[in-house]
mmCIF file with all atom_site columns, C-alpha atoms in Angstrom:
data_model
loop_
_atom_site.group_PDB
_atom_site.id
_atom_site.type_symbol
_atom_site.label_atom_id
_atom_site.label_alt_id
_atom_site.label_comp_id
_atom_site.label_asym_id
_atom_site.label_entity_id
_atom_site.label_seq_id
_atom_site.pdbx_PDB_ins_code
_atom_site.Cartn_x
_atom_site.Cartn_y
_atom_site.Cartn_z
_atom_site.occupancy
_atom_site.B_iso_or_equiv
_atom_site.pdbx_formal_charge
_atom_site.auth_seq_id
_atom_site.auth_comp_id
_atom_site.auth_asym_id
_atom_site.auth_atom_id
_atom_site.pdbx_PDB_model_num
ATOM 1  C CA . UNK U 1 1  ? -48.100 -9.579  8.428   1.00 51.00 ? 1  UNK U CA 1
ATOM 2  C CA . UNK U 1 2  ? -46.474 -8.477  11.653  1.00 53.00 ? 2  UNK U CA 1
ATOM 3  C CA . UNK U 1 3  ? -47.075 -5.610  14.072  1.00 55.00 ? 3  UNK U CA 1
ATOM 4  C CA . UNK U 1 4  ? -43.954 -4.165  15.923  1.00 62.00 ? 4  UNK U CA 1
ATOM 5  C CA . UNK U 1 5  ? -43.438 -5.269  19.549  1.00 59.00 ? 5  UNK U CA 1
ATOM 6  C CA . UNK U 1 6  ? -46.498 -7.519  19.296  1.00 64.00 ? 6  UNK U CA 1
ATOM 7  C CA . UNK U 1 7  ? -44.742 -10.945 18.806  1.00 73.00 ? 7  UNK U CA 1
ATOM 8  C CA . UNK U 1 8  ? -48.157 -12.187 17.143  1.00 84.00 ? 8  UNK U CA 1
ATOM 9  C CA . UNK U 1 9  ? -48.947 -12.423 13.870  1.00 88.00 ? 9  UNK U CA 1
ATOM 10 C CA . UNK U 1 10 ? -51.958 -11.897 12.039  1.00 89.00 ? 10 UNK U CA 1
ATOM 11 C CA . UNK U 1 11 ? -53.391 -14.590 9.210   1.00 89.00 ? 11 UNK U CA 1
ATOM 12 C CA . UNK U 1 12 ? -54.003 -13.256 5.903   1.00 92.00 ? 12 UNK U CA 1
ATOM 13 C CA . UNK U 1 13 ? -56.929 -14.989 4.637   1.00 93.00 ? 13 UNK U CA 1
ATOM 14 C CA . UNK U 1 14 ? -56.995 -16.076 1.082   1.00 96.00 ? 14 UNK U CA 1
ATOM 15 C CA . UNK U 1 15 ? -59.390 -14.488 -1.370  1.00 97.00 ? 15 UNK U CA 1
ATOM 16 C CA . UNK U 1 16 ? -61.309 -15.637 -4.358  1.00 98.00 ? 16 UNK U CA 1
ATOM 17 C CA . UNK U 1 17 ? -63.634 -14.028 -6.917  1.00 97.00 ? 17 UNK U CA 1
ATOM 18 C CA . UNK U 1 18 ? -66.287 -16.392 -8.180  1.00 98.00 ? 18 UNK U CA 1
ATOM 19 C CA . UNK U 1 19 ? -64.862 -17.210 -11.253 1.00 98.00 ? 19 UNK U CA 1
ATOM 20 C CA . UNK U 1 20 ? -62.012 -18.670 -9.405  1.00 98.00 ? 20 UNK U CA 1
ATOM 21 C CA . UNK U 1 21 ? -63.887 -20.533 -7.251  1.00 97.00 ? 21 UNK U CA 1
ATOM 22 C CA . UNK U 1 22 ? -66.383 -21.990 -9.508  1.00 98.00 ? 22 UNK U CA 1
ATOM 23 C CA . UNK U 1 23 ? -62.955 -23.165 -11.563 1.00 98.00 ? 23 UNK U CA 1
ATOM 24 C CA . UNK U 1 24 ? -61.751 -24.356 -8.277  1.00 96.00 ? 24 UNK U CA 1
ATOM 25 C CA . UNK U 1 25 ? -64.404 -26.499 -7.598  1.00 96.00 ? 25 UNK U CA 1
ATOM 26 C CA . UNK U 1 26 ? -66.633 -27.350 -10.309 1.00 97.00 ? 26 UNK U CA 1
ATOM 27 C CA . UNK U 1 27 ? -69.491 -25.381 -9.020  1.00 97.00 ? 27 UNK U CA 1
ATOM 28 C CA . UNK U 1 28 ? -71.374 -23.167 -11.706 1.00 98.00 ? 28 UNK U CA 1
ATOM 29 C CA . UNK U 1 29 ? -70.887 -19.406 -11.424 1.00 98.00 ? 29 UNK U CA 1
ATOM 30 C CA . UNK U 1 30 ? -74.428 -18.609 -10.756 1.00 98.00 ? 30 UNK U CA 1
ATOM 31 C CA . UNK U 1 31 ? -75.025 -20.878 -7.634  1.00 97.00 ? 31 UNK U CA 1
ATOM 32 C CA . UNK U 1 32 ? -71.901 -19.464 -6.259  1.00 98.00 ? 32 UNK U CA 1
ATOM 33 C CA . UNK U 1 33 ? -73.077 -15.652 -6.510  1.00 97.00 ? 33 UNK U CA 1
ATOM 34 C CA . UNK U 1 34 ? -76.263 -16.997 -5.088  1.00 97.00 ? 34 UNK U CA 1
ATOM 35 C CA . UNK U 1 35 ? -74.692 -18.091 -2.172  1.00 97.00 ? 35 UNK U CA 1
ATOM 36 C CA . UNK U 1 36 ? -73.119 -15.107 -1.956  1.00 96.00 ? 36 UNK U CA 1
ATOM 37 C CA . UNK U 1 37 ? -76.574 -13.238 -2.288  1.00 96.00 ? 37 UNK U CA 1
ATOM 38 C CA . UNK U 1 38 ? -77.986 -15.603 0.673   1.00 96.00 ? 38 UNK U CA 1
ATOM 39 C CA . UNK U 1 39 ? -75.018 -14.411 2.360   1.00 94.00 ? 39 UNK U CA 1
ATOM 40 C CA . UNK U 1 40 ? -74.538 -17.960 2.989   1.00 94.00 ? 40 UNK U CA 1
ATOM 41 C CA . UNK U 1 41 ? -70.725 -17.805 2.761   1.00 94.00 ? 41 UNK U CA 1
ATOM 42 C CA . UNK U 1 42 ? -67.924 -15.591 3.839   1.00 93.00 ? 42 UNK U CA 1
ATOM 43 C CA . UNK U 1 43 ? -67.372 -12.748 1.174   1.00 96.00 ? 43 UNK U CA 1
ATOM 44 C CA . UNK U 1 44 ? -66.769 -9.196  0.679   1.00 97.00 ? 44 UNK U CA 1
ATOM 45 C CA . UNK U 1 45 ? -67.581 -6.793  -2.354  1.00 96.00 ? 45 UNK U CA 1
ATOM 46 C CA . UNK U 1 46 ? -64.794 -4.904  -3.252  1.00 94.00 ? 46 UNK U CA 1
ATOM 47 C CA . UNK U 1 47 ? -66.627 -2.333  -5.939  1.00 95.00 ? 47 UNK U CA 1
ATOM 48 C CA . UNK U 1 48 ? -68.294 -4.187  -8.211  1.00 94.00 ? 48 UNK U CA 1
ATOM 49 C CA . UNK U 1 49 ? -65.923 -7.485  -7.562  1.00 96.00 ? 49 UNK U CA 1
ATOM 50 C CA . UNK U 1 50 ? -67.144 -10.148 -5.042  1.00 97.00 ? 50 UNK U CA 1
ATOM 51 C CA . UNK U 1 51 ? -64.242 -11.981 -3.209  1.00 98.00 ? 51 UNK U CA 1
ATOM 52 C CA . UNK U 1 52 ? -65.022 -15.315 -1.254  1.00 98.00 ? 52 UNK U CA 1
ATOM 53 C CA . UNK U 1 53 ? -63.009 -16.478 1.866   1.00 96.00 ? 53 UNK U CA 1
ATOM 54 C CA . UNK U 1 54 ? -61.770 -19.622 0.360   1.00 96.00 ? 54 UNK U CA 1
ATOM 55 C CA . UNK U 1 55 ? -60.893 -21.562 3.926   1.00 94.00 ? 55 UNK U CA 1
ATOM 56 C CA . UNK U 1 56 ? -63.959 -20.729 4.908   1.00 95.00 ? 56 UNK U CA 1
ATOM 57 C CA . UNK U 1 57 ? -65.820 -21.871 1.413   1.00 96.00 ? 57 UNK U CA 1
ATOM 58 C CA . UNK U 1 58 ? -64.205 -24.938 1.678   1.00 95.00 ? 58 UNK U CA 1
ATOM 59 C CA . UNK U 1 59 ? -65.319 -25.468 5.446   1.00 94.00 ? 59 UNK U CA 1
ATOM 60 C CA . UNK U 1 60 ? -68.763 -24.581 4.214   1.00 95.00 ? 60 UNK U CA 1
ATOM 61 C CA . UNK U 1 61 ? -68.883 -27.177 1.148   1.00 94.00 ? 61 UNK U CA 1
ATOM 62 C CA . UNK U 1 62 ? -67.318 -29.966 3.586   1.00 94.00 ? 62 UNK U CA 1
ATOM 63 C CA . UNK U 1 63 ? -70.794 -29.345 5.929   1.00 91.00 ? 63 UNK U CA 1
ATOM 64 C CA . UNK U 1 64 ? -69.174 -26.949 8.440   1.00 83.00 ? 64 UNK U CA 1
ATOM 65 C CA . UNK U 1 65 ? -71.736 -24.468 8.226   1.00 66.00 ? 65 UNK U CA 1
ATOM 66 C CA . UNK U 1 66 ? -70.179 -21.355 9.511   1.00 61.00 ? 66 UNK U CA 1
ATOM 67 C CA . UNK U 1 67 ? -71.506 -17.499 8.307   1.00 57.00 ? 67 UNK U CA 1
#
């Protein structure tokens, strides 16, 4: 995405639900959405539907702790 005149652009980040993510990386469902909970990682709630930050998941599996 790319404002006029700015000449920067701005990184979209990708977004997961928890059923994607637990697919993604073998994780169960539950322990996901109680990270989520724990606010443990990066995620928003978009009505009822939680969506995860997957860069930032994937930083925070690896050890990178980052909330």
């Amino acid at each position: 995405m790319e404002r006029e005149g700015s000449g920067k652009r701005m990184a979209i980040p990708t977004m997961v639900t928890i059923k994607e993510a637990a697919k993604k990386t073998g994780l169960s469902y539950y322990y996901i959405r109680k990270l989520c909970l724990e606010k443990k990682v990066v995620h928003i709630t978009a009505g009822r539907k939680v969506l995860i930050n997957e860069e930032k998941f994937i930083n925070f599996l690896n050890g990178e702790q980052e909330v």
